[in-house]
PDB file of C-alpha atoms in Angstrom:
ATOM      1  CA  MET M   1     -13.388   0.332  -6.402  1.00  0.00           C
ATOM      2  CA  LYS M   2     -11.803  -2.940  -4.869  1.00  0.00           C
ATOM      3  CA  GLY M   3      -8.658  -3.095  -2.949  1.00  0.00           C
ATOM      4  CA  ILE M   4      -5.895  -5.754  -2.925  1.00  0.00           C
ATOM      5  CA  LEU M   5      -2.944  -5.447  -0.348  1.00  0.00           C
ATOM      6  CA  LEU M   6      -0.079  -7.795  -1.026  1.00  0.00           C
ATOM      7  CA  ALA M   7       1.479  -9.024   2.065  1.00  0.00           C
ATOM      8  CA  GLY M   8       3.293 -11.960   0.527  1.00  0.00           C
ATOM      9  CA  GLY M   9       6.796 -12.853  -0.011  1.00  0.00           C
ATOM     10  CA  SER M  10       9.276 -14.471   2.554  1.00  0.00           C
ATOM     11  CA  GLY M  11      11.031 -11.146   3.591  1.00  0.00           C
ATOM     12  CA  THR M  12      14.540 -12.600   3.328  1.00  0.00           C
ATOM     13  CA  ARG M  13      16.168  -9.187   3.052  1.00  0.00           C
ATOM     14  CA  LEU M  14      14.882  -8.881   6.907  1.00  0.00           C
ATOM     15  CA  ASN M  15      16.031 -12.245   8.065  1.00  0.00           C
ATOM     16  CA  PRO M  16      16.447 -13.506  11.021  1.00  0.00           C
ATOM     17  CA  MET M  17      13.507 -11.231  12.004  1.00  0.00           C
ATOM     18  CA  THR M  18      11.185 -12.785   9.279  1.00  0.00           C
ATOM     19  CA  ILE M  19      12.115 -16.343   9.759  1.00  0.00           C
ATOM     20  CA  PRO M  20       9.102 -16.718  12.335  1.00  0.00           C
ATOM     21  CA  VAL M  21       7.009 -13.894  11.013  1.00  0.00           C
ATOM     22  CA  SER M  22       5.875 -12.153   7.934  1.00  0.00           C
ATOM     23  CA  LYS M  23       7.462  -8.873   7.341  1.00  0.00           C
ATOM     24  CA  HIS M  24       4.402  -6.904   6.889  1.00  0.00           C
ATOM     25  CA  LEU M  25       3.470  -7.950  10.718  1.00  0.00           C
ATOM     26  CA  LEU M  26       6.590  -6.278  11.866  1.00  0.00           C
ATOM     27  CA  PRO M  27       6.096  -3.197  14.189  1.00  0.00           C
ATOM     28  CA  ILE M  28       6.684   0.276  12.707  1.00  0.00           C
ATOM     29  CA  GLY M  29       5.996   2.648  15.726  1.00  0.00           C
ATOM     30  CA  ASP M  30       3.280   0.916  17.906  1.00  0.00           C
ATOM     31  CA  LYS M  31       1.395  -0.805  15.085  1.00  0.00           C
ATOM     32  CA  PRO M  32       1.881  -3.554  12.717  1.00  0.00           C
ATOM     33  CA  MET M  33       3.364  -2.522   9.391  1.00  0.00           C
ATOM     34  CA  VAL M  34       0.274  -3.833   7.357  1.00  0.00           C
ATOM     35  CA  TYR M  35      -1.734  -1.057   8.897  1.00  0.00           C
ATOM     36  CA  TYR M  36      -0.017   1.417   6.899  1.00  0.00           C
ATOM     37  CA  PRO M  37      -1.258   0.430   3.413  1.00  0.00           C
ATOM     38  CA  LEU M  38      -4.543  -0.825   4.609  1.00  0.00           C
ATOM     39  CA  SER M  39      -5.132   2.773   6.071  1.00  0.00           C
ATOM     40  CA  ALA M  40      -4.028   4.240   2.451  1.00  0.00           C
ATOM     41  CA  LEU M  41      -6.887   1.919   0.969  1.00  0.00           C
ATOM     42  CA  MET M  42      -9.208   3.064   3.540  1.00  0.00           C
ATOM     43  CA  LEU M  43      -8.396   6.710   2.992  1.00  0.00           C
ATOM     44  CA  ALA M  44      -9.360   6.341  -0.685  1.00  0.00           C
ATOM     45  CA  GLY M  45     -12.729   5.326   0.331  1.00  0.00           C
ATOM     46  CA  ILE M  46     -12.213   1.653  -0.368  1.00  0.00           C
ATOM     47  CA  THR M  47     -14.356  -0.753   1.772  1.00  0.00           C
ATOM     48  CA  ASP M  48     -14.090  -4.057  -0.064  1.00  0.00           C
ATOM     49  CA  ILE M  49     -10.190  -5.309   0.326  1.00  0.00           C
ATOM     50  CA  LEU M  50      -8.435  -8.737  -0.250  1.00  0.00           C
ATOM     51  CA  VAL M  51      -5.448  -9.344   1.668  1.00  0.00           C
ATOM     52  CA  ILE M  52      -2.872 -11.837  -0.069  1.00  0.00           C
ATOM     53  CA  SER M  53      -0.212 -13.716   1.788  1.00  0.00           C
ATOM     54  CA  THR M  54       1.193 -16.980   2.030  1.00  0.00           C
ATOM     55  CA  GLU M  55      -0.685 -20.016   3.385  1.00  0.00           C
ATOM     56  CA  ALA M  56       1.434 -19.935   6.633  1.00  0.00           C
ATOM     57  CA  ASP M  57       1.019 -16.193   7.565  1.00  0.00           C
ATOM     58  CA  LEU M  58      -2.620 -15.871   6.755  1.00  0.00           C
ATOM     59  CA  PRO M  59      -3.959 -17.059   9.963  1.00  0.00           C
ATOM     60  CA  HIS M  60      -2.021 -14.401  11.638  1.00  0.00           C
ATOM     61  CA  TYR M  61      -3.764 -11.735   9.403  1.00  0.00           C
ATOM     62  CA  ARG M  62      -6.937 -13.063  10.114  1.00  0.00           C
ATOM     63  CA  ARG M  63      -6.530 -12.814  13.830  1.00  0.00           C
ATOM     64  CA  LEU M  64      -5.279  -9.354  13.562  1.00  0.00           C
ATOM     65  CA  LEU M  65      -7.931  -7.999  11.213  1.00  0.00           C
ATOM     66  CA  GLY M  66     -10.622 -10.252  11.211  1.00  0.00           C
ATOM     67  CA  ASP M  67     -13.186  -9.912   8.393  1.00  0.00           C
ATOM     68  CA  GLY M  68     -12.922  -6.018   8.646  1.00  0.00           C
ATOM     69  CA  SER M  69     -16.457  -5.581   9.862  1.00  0.00           C
ATOM     70  CA  GLN M  70     -15.061  -3.886  13.228  1.00  0.00           C
ATOM     71  CA  LEU M  71     -13.872  -1.294  10.861  1.00  0.00           C
ATOM     72  CA  GLY M  72     -17.099  -0.907   8.906  1.00  0.00           C
ATOM     73  CA  ILE M  73     -15.185  -2.768   5.802  1.00  0.00           C
ATOM     74  CA  GLN M  74     -14.947  -6.213   4.302  1.00  0.00           C
ATOM     75  CA  ILE M  75     -11.624  -8.062   4.341  1.00  0.00           C
ATOM     76  CA  ASP M  76     -10.998 -11.381   2.346  1.00  0.00           C
ATOM     77  CA  TYR M  77      -8.191 -13.322   2.126  1.00  0.00           C
ATOM     78  CA  ALA M  78      -6.216 -15.351  -0.663  1.00  0.00           C
ATOM     79  CA  VAL M  79      -3.121 -17.227  -0.851  1.00  0.00           C
ATOM     80  CA  GLN M  80      -0.125 -16.780  -3.047  1.00  0.00           C
ATOM     81  CA  ASP M  81       1.873 -19.849  -2.850  1.00  0.00           C
ATOM     82  CA  GLU M  82       5.061 -18.542  -4.030  1.00  0.00           C
ATOM     83  CA  PRO M  83       6.556 -14.962  -4.611  1.00  0.00           C
ATOM     84  CA  ASN M  84       5.776 -15.069  -8.311  1.00  0.00           C
ATOM     85  CA  GLY M  85       5.697 -11.415  -8.809  1.00  0.00           C
ATOM     86  CA  ILE M  86       3.536  -8.325  -7.874  1.00  0.00           C
ATOM     87  CA  ALA M  87       1.366  -8.704 -11.003  1.00  0.00           C
ATOM     88  CA  GLU M  88       0.172 -12.097  -9.869  1.00  0.00           C
ATOM     89  CA  ALA M  89      -1.694 -10.358  -7.084  1.00  0.00           C
ATOM     90  CA  LEU M  90      -4.012  -9.179  -9.847  1.00  0.00           C
ATOM     91  CA  ILE M  91      -4.676 -12.636 -11.459  1.00  0.00           C
ATOM     92  CA  ILE M  92      -5.206 -14.138  -7.788  1.00  0.00           C
ATOM     93  CA  GLY M  93      -7.644 -11.316  -7.038  1.00  0.00           C
ATOM     94  CA  ALA M  94      -9.599 -11.679 -10.413  1.00  0.00           C
ATOM     95  CA  GLU M  95     -12.610 -13.064  -8.716  1.00  0.00           C
ATOM     96  CA  LYS M  96     -12.613 -10.229  -6.029  1.00  0.00           C
ATOM     97  CA  ILE M  97     -12.111  -7.685  -8.699  1.00  0.00           C
ATOM     98  CA  GLY M  98     -14.953  -8.725 -10.792  1.00  0.00           C
ATOM     99  CA  ASP M  99     -16.127  -5.890 -13.197  1.00  0.00           C
ATOM    100  CA  ASP M 100     -14.869  -3.273 -10.915  1.00  0.00           C
ATOM    101  CA  PRO M 101     -11.593  -1.098 -10.999  1.00  0.00           C
ATOM    102  CA  VAL M 102      -8.756  -1.930  -8.676  1.00  0.00           C
ATOM    103  CA  ALA M 103      -6.348  -0.173  -6.333  1.00  0.00           C
ATOM    104  CA  LEU M 104      -3.069  -2.692  -5.617  1.00  0.00           C
ATOM    105  CA  ILE M 105      -0.843  -1.591  -2.648  1.00  0.00           C
ATOM    106  CA  LEU M 106       2.096  -3.226  -1.361  1.00  0.00           C
ATOM    107  CA  GLY M 107       2.169  -4.416   2.232  1.00  0.00           C
ATOM    108  CA  ASP M 108       5.391  -2.862   2.928  1.00  0.00           C
ATOM    109  CA  ASN M 109       4.956   0.814   1.696  1.00  0.00           C
ATOM    110  CA  ILE M 110       4.060   3.957   3.904  1.00  0.00           C
ATOM    111  CA  PHE M 111       2.572   7.027   2.388  1.00  0.00           C
ATOM    112  CA  HIS M 112       2.141   9.993   4.453  1.00  0.00           C
ATOM    113  CA  GLY M 113       1.431  13.670   3.614  1.00  0.00           C
ATOM    114  CA  ALA M 114      -1.365  16.159   4.607  1.00  0.00           C
ATOM    115  CA  ALA M 115      -3.120  16.019   1.293  1.00  0.00           C
ATOM    116  CA  PHE M 116      -2.762  12.374   0.548  1.00  0.00           C
ATOM    117  CA  GLN M 117      -6.449  11.710   1.205  1.00  0.00           C
ATOM    118  CA  SER M 118      -7.660  14.277  -1.276  1.00  0.00           C
ATOM    119  CA  ILE M 119      -4.938  12.923  -3.862  1.00  0.00           C
ATOM    120  CA  LEU M 120      -6.400   9.763  -3.539  1.00  0.00           C
ATOM    121  CA  GLU M 121      -9.986  10.469  -3.591  1.00  0.00           C
ATOM    122  CA  GLU M 122      -9.606  12.489  -6.832  1.00  0.00           C
ATOM    123  CA  ASN M 123      -7.640   9.718  -8.636  1.00  0.00           C
ATOM    124  CA  VAL M 124      -9.793   6.774  -7.515  1.00  0.00           C
ATOM    125  CA  ARG M 125     -12.917   8.724  -9.196  1.00  0.00           C
ATOM    126  CA  ASN M 126     -10.501   9.250 -12.314  1.00  0.00           C
ATOM    127  CA  VAL M 127      -9.206   5.974 -13.569  1.00  0.00           C
ATOM    128  CA  HIS M 128      -9.195   5.743 -17.252  1.00  0.00           C
ATOM    129  CA  GLY M 129      -6.142   2.961 -17.591  1.00  0.00           C
ATOM    130  CA  CYS M 130      -3.817   3.013 -14.841  1.00  0.00           C
ATOM    131  CA  VAL M 131      -2.681   5.697 -12.403  1.00  0.00           C
ATOM    132  CA  LEU M 132       0.997   5.418 -10.971  1.00  0.00           C
ATOM    133  CA  PHE M 133       2.549   7.368  -8.018  1.00  0.00           C
ATOM    134  CA  ALA M 134       6.061   8.414  -8.127  1.00  0.00           C
ATOM    135  CA  TYR M 135       8.497   9.743  -5.544  1.00  0.00           C
ATOM    136  CA  GLY M 136      12.015  11.353  -5.846  1.00  0.00           C
ATOM    137  CA  VAL M 137      14.735   9.101  -4.427  1.00  0.00           C
ATOM    138  CA  LYS M 138      18.282   9.098  -4.485  1.00  0.00           C
ATOM    139  CA  ASP M 139      18.753   5.288  -5.325  1.00  0.00           C
ATOM    140  CA  PRO M 140      16.352   5.028  -8.115  1.00  0.00           C
ATOM    141  CA  GLU M 141      18.318   1.756  -9.304  1.00  0.00           C
ATOM    142  CA  ARG M 142      16.367  -0.019  -6.526  1.00  0.00           C
ATOM    143  CA  HIS M 143      12.962   0.871  -8.053  1.00  0.00           C
ATOM    144  CA  GLY M 144      10.833   0.824 -10.875  1.00  0.00           C
ATOM    145  CA  VAL M 145      11.657   4.429 -12.405  1.00  0.00           C
ATOM    146  CA  ALA M 146       9.551   6.667 -14.571  1.00  0.00           C
ATOM    147  CA  GLU M 147      10.780   8.870 -17.334  1.00  0.00           C
ATOM    148  CA  PHE M 148       9.331  11.893 -18.386  1.00  0.00           C
ATOM    149  CA  ASP M 149       9.749  14.346 -21.442  1.00  0.00           C
ATOM    150  CA  GLU M 150      10.049  17.979 -21.383  1.00  0.00           C
ATOM    151  CA  ALA M 151       6.369  18.506 -21.255  1.00  0.00           C
ATOM    152  CA  GLY M 152       6.102  16.346 -18.069  1.00  0.00           C
ATOM    153  CA  ARG M 153       4.649  13.435 -20.184  1.00  0.00           C
ATOM    154  CA  LEU M 154       5.425   9.769 -19.188  1.00  0.00           C
ATOM    155  CA  VAL M 155       7.743   8.105 -21.726  1.00  0.00           C
ATOM    156  CA  SER M 156       9.056   5.263 -20.212  1.00  0.00           C
ATOM    157  CA  LEU M 157       8.853   2.802 -17.435  1.00  0.00           C
ATOM    158  CA  GLU M 158      12.112   0.668 -16.307  1.00  0.00           C
ATOM    159  CA  GLU M 159      12.520  -1.882 -13.462  1.00  0.00           C
ATOM    160  CA  LYS M 160      15.510  -1.286 -11.314  1.00  0.00           C
ATOM    161  CA  PRO M 161      17.573  -0.056 -14.516  1.00  0.00           C
ATOM    162  CA  ALA M 162      21.531   0.043 -13.920  1.00  0.00           C
ATOM    163  CA  ARG M 163      21.264   3.473 -15.420  1.00  0.00           C
ATOM    164  CA  PRO M 164      18.035   5.311 -14.227  1.00  0.00           C
ATOM    165  CA  ARG M 165      16.799   7.873 -16.557  1.00  0.00           C
ATOM    166  CA  SER M 166      15.308   9.849 -13.793  1.00  0.00           C
ATOM    167  CA  ASN M 167      15.224   9.695  -9.900  1.00  0.00           C
ATOM    168  CA  ARG M 168      11.449   9.247 -10.085  1.00  0.00           C
ATOM    169  CA  ALA M 169      10.575   6.134  -8.139  1.00  0.00           C
ATOM    170  CA  VAL M 170       7.245   4.225  -8.827  1.00  0.00           C
ATOM    171  CA  THR M 171       5.870   3.545  -5.671  1.00  0.00           C
ATOM    172  CA  GLY M 172       3.999   0.493  -4.537  1.00  0.00           C
ATOM    173  CA  LEU M 173       0.458   1.974  -4.956  1.00  0.00           C
ATOM    174  CA  TYR M 174      -1.323   1.164  -8.244  1.00  0.00           C
ATOM    175  CA  LEU M 175      -4.952   2.206  -9.638  1.00  0.00           C
ATOM    176  CA  TYR M 176      -6.345   0.463 -12.445  1.00  0.00           C
ATOM    177  CA  ASP M 177      -9.151  -0.136 -14.697  1.00  0.00           C
ATOM    178  CA  ASN M 178     -10.748  -3.462 -15.181  1.00  0.00           C
ATOM    179  CA  ASP M 179      -8.725  -4.368 -18.052  1.00  0.00           C
ATOM    180  CA  VAL M 180      -5.697  -4.950 -15.738  1.00  0.00           C
ATOM    181  CA  VAL M 181      -6.645  -8.499 -15.094  1.00  0.00           C
ATOM    182  CA  ASP M 182      -6.798  -9.677 -18.776  1.00  0.00           C
ATOM    183  CA  ILE M 183      -3.261  -7.435 -19.049  1.00  0.00           C
ATOM    184  CA  ALA M 184      -1.826  -9.385 -16.292  1.00  0.00           C
ATOM    185  CA  LYS M 185      -2.736 -12.647 -17.586  1.00  0.00           C
ATOM    186  CA  ASN M 186      -1.168 -12.212 -20.645  1.00  0.00           C
ATOM    187  CA  VAL M 187       2.184 -10.909 -19.378  1.00  0.00           C
ATOM    188  CA  ARG M 188       5.240 -12.978 -19.672  1.00  0.00           C
ATOM    189  CA  PRO M 189       7.351 -13.913 -16.605  1.00  0.00           C
ATOM    190  CA  SER M 190      10.587 -12.403 -16.365  1.00  0.00           C
ATOM    191  CA  ALA M 191      13.838 -14.212 -16.433  1.00  0.00           C
ATOM    192  CA  ARG M 192      13.568 -14.777 -12.792  1.00  0.00           C
ATOM    193  CA  GLY M 193       9.879 -16.246 -13.402  1.00  0.00           C
ATOM    194  CA  GLU M 194       8.037 -13.522 -11.904  1.00  0.00           C
ATOM    195  CA  LEU M 195       5.231 -11.474 -13.155  1.00  0.00           C
ATOM    196  CA  GLU M 196       6.559  -7.943 -13.216  1.00  0.00           C
ATOM    197  CA  ILE M 197       4.337  -5.207 -12.185  1.00  0.00           C
ATOM    198  CA  THR M 198       6.075  -2.576 -14.388  1.00  0.00           C
ATOM    199  CA  ASP M 199       5.561  -5.092 -17.692  1.00  0.00           C
ATOM    200  CA  VAL M 200       1.738  -4.642 -16.674  1.00  0.00           C
ATOM    201  CA  ASN M 201       2.272  -0.807 -16.580  1.00  0.00           C
ATOM    202  CA  ARG M 202       4.149  -0.676 -19.887  1.00  0.00           C
ATOM    203  CA  VAL M 203       0.961  -2.190 -21.452  1.00  0.00           C
ATOM    204  CA  TYR M 204      -0.723   0.810 -20.523  1.00  0.00           C
ATOM    205  CA  LEU M 205       1.892   3.141 -21.241  1.00  0.00           C
ATOM    206  CA  GLU M 206       2.065   1.633 -25.018  1.00  0.00           C
ATOM    207  CA  ARG M 207      -1.690   2.113 -25.342  1.00  0.00           C
ATOM    208  CA  GLY M 208      -1.709   5.844 -24.176  1.00  0.00           C
ATOM    209  CA  ARG M 209      -3.464   5.214 -20.937  1.00  0.00           C
ATOM    210  CA  ALA M 210      -0.967   5.492 -18.138  1.00  0.00           C
ATOM    211  CA  ARG M 211      -0.566   8.504 -16.103  1.00  0.00           C
ATOM    212  CA  VAL M 212       1.725   9.402 -13.146  1.00  0.00           C
ATOM    213  CA  VAL M 213       0.962  11.442 -10.378  1.00  0.00           C
ATOM    214  CA  ASP M 214       4.093  12.969  -8.822  1.00  0.00           C
ATOM    215  CA  LEU M 215       4.237  12.867  -4.835  1.00  0.00           C
ATOM    216  CA  GLY M 216       6.432  15.921  -4.378  1.00  0.00           C
ATOM    217  CA  ARG M 217       7.435  17.809  -1.345  1.00  0.00           C
ATOM    218  CA  GLY M 218       5.405  17.605   1.730  1.00  0.00           C
ATOM    219  CA  PHE M 219       5.104  13.929   1.432  1.00  0.00           C
ATOM    220  CA  ALA M 220       6.998  10.824   2.615  1.00  0.00           C
ATOM    221  CA  TRP M 221       7.323   7.433   0.918  1.00  0.00           C
ATOM    222  CA  LEU M 222       8.946   4.697   2.904  1.00  0.00           C
ATOM    223  CA  ASP M 223       9.845   1.202   1.464  1.00  0.00           C
ATOM    224  CA  THR M 224      10.501  -1.028   4.544  1.00  0.00           C
ATOM    225  CA  GLY M 225      12.091  -4.006   2.962  1.00  0.00           C
ATOM    226  CA  THR M 226      15.631  -3.696   4.571  1.00  0.00           C
ATOM    227  CA  PRO M 227      16.668  -3.317   8.217  1.00  0.00           C
ATOM    228  CA  GLN M 228      17.844  -0.059   7.607  1.00  0.00           C
ATOM    229  CA  SER M 229      14.515   1.332   5.841  1.00  0.00           C
ATOM    230  CA  LEU M 230      12.665  -0.509   8.500  1.00  0.00           C
ATOM    231  CA  LEU M 231      14.533   1.443  11.507  1.00  0.00           C
ATOM    232  CA  GLN M 232      14.004   4.756   9.366  1.00  0.00           C
ATOM    233  CA  ALA M 233      10.531   4.294   9.031  1.00  0.00           C
ATOM    234  CA  GLY M 234       9.993   3.882  12.851  1.00  0.00           C
ATOM    235  CA  LEU M 235      12.047   6.744  13.648  1.00  0.00           C
ATOM    236  CA  TYR M 236      10.057   8.874  11.327  1.00  0.00           C
ATOM    237  CA  VAL M 237       6.653   7.559  12.603  1.00  0.00           C
ATOM    238  CA  ARG M 238       7.794   8.022  16.462  1.00  0.00           C
ATOM    239  CA  THR M 239       9.020  11.578  15.773  1.00  0.00           C
ATOM    240  CA  LEU M 240       6.000  12.775  13.846  1.00  0.00           C
ATOM    241  CA  GLU M 241       3.618  11.082  16.598  1.00  0.00           C
ATOM    242  CA  GLU M 242       5.396  12.469  19.598  1.00  0.00           C
ATOM    243  CA  ARG M 243       5.545  15.993  18.151  1.00  0.00           C
ATOM    244  CA  GLN M 244       2.257  16.412  16.738  1.00  0.00           C
ATOM    245  CA  GLY M 245       0.120  14.007  19.103  1.00  0.00           C
ATOM    246  CA  VAL M 246      -1.685  12.339  16.664  1.00  0.00           C
ATOM    247  CA  ARG M 247      -0.937   8.696  15.037  1.00  0.00           C
ATOM    248  CA  ILE M 248      -0.260   7.678  11.475  1.00  0.00           C
ATOM    249  CA  ALA M 249      -2.270   4.866  10.336  1.00  0.00           C
ATOM    250  CA  CYS M 250      -4.424   4.453  13.055  1.00  0.00           C
ATOM    251  CA  ILE M 251      -7.124   2.302  11.201  1.00  0.00           C
ATOM    252  CA  GLU M 252      -9.731   2.732  13.995  1.00  0.00           C
ATOM    253  CA  GLU M 253      -9.317   6.553  13.731  1.00  0.00           C
ATOM    254  CA  VAL M 254      -9.518   6.324   9.830  1.00  0.00           C
ATOM    255  CA  ALA M 255     -12.603   4.074  10.105  1.00  0.00           C
ATOM    256  CA  LEU M 256     -14.370   6.651  12.283  1.00  0.00           C
ATOM    257  CA  ARG M 257     -13.223   9.702  10.300  1.00  0.00           C
ATOM    258  CA  MET M 258     -14.252   8.223   6.671  1.00  0.00           C
ATOM    259  CA  GLY M 259     -17.773   7.392   8.465  1.00  0.00           C
ATOM    260  CA  PHE M 260     -17.268   3.632   8.332  1.00  0.00           C
ATOM    261  CA  ILE M 261     -17.989   3.132  12.094  1.00  0.00           C
ATOM    262  CA  ASP M 262     -19.553   5.640  14.741  1.00  0.00           C
ATOM    263  CA  SER M 263     -17.806   6.999  17.824  1.00  0.00           C
ATOM    264  CA  ASP M 264     -19.165   4.386  20.152  1.00  0.00           C
ATOM    265  CA  ALA M 265     -17.811   1.451  17.836  1.00  0.00           C
ATOM    266  CA  CYS M 266     -14.690   3.296  17.793  1.00  0.00           C
ATOM    267  CA  HIS M 267     -14.419   3.671  21.632  1.00  0.00           C
ATOM    268  CA  ARG M 268     -15.190  -0.117  22.025  1.00  0.00           C
ATOM    269  CA  LEU M 269     -12.195  -1.015  19.803  1.00  0.00           C
ATOM    270  CA  GLY M 270     -10.118   1.524  21.776  1.00  0.00           C
ATOM    271  CA  ALA M 271     -11.424  -0.189  25.299  1.00  0.00           C
ATOM    272  CA  ALA M 272     -10.269  -3.594  23.955  1.00  0.00           C
ATOM    273  CA  MET M 273      -6.760  -2.438  23.778  1.00  0.00           C
ATOM    274  CA  ALA M 274      -7.154   0.061  26.874  1.00  0.00           C
ATOM    275  CA  ASN M 275      -3.972  -1.051  28.646  1.00  0.00           C
ATOM    276  CA  SER M 276      -1.622   0.265  25.888  1.00  0.00           C
ATOM    277  CA  ALA M 277      -1.056   3.974  24.715  1.00  0.00           C
ATOM    278  CA  TYR M 278      -2.674   3.132  21.309  1.00  0.00           C
ATOM    279  CA  GLY M 279      -5.918   1.803  22.963  1.00  0.00           C
ATOM    280  CA  GLN M 280      -6.009   4.732  24.974  1.00  0.00           C
ATOM    281  CA  TYR M 281      -5.446   7.308  21.902  1.00  0.00           C
ATOM    282  CA  VAL M 282      -8.276   5.530  19.964  1.00  0.00           C
ATOM    283  CA  MET M 283     -10.705   6.011  22.979  1.00  0.00           C
ATOM    284  CA  ALA M 284      -9.652   9.908  23.146  1.00  0.00           C
ATOM    285  CA  VAL M 285     -10.372  10.345  19.448  1.00  0.00           C
ATOM    286  CA  ALA M 286     -13.662   8.604  19.701  1.00  0.00           C
ATOM    287  CA  GLN M 287     -14.622  10.827  22.821  1.00  0.00           C
ATOM    288  CA  GLU M 288     -13.218  13.791  20.767  1.00  0.00           C
ATOM    289  CA  LEU M 289     -15.164  13.303  17.867  1.00  0.00           C
ATOM    290  CA  ALA M 290     -18.233  12.488  19.578  1.00  0.00           C
ATOM    291  CA  SER M 291     -18.617  15.700  21.449  1.00  0.00           C
TER     292      SER M 291
END
């Protein structure tokens, strides 16, 4: 499976913070926001990833992530000239996807839960159509919303409905089979001129090939698109990391635990940041797992 990480857009809801820098490079805790969705793809076992952003911002991502070889993965880059909708990422990434299934994740989404890796691995192996991930929220009108019947079957998908039919928001993580490229190419732009990902998902639903994995209790899903949610995410990460003594979305640690790199390589990555608490943590993890 290939991975696409969409880190485009102008982040106007976060102005003036995002005037000089992409919102996905803003800090959440002690690491850039983009580390969180990248770590999710890595936890799913995906090692071939396309990062999509604006032409102005891509050099910053290249400087931060390079070609991914230091993490034992491959990262390529592509430009989204204008914020023309999430589904456009699938068209931009068509060459990267090739004949494979694909995982698409939004650059401002944070997922955290003890069983998250096993859920990802199970569903990555079982993509026959599209797999969506839902999460209960108190403001479903801000999101794409999934409606279920009494038997728990998915019956409708709506984009930011004025009167939501459920409180289950569709998160910014999507798994698709290879049909998704052709489906995305044939989606009509919305009234705003965007290619809506909900319209892509509806095609799968109409074909009887969409299913939803509900992320219930024990999980956290954070969408960091507003100043308030950005602050809440930082407080959540800080609280957990201070109490548990582990770091969420430490991509060097994920690479080591997934077997993409060895302990020596992980230690070198930490040593390059030895003056920071983050770098010291990476070195400590490498030493722990080498023993």
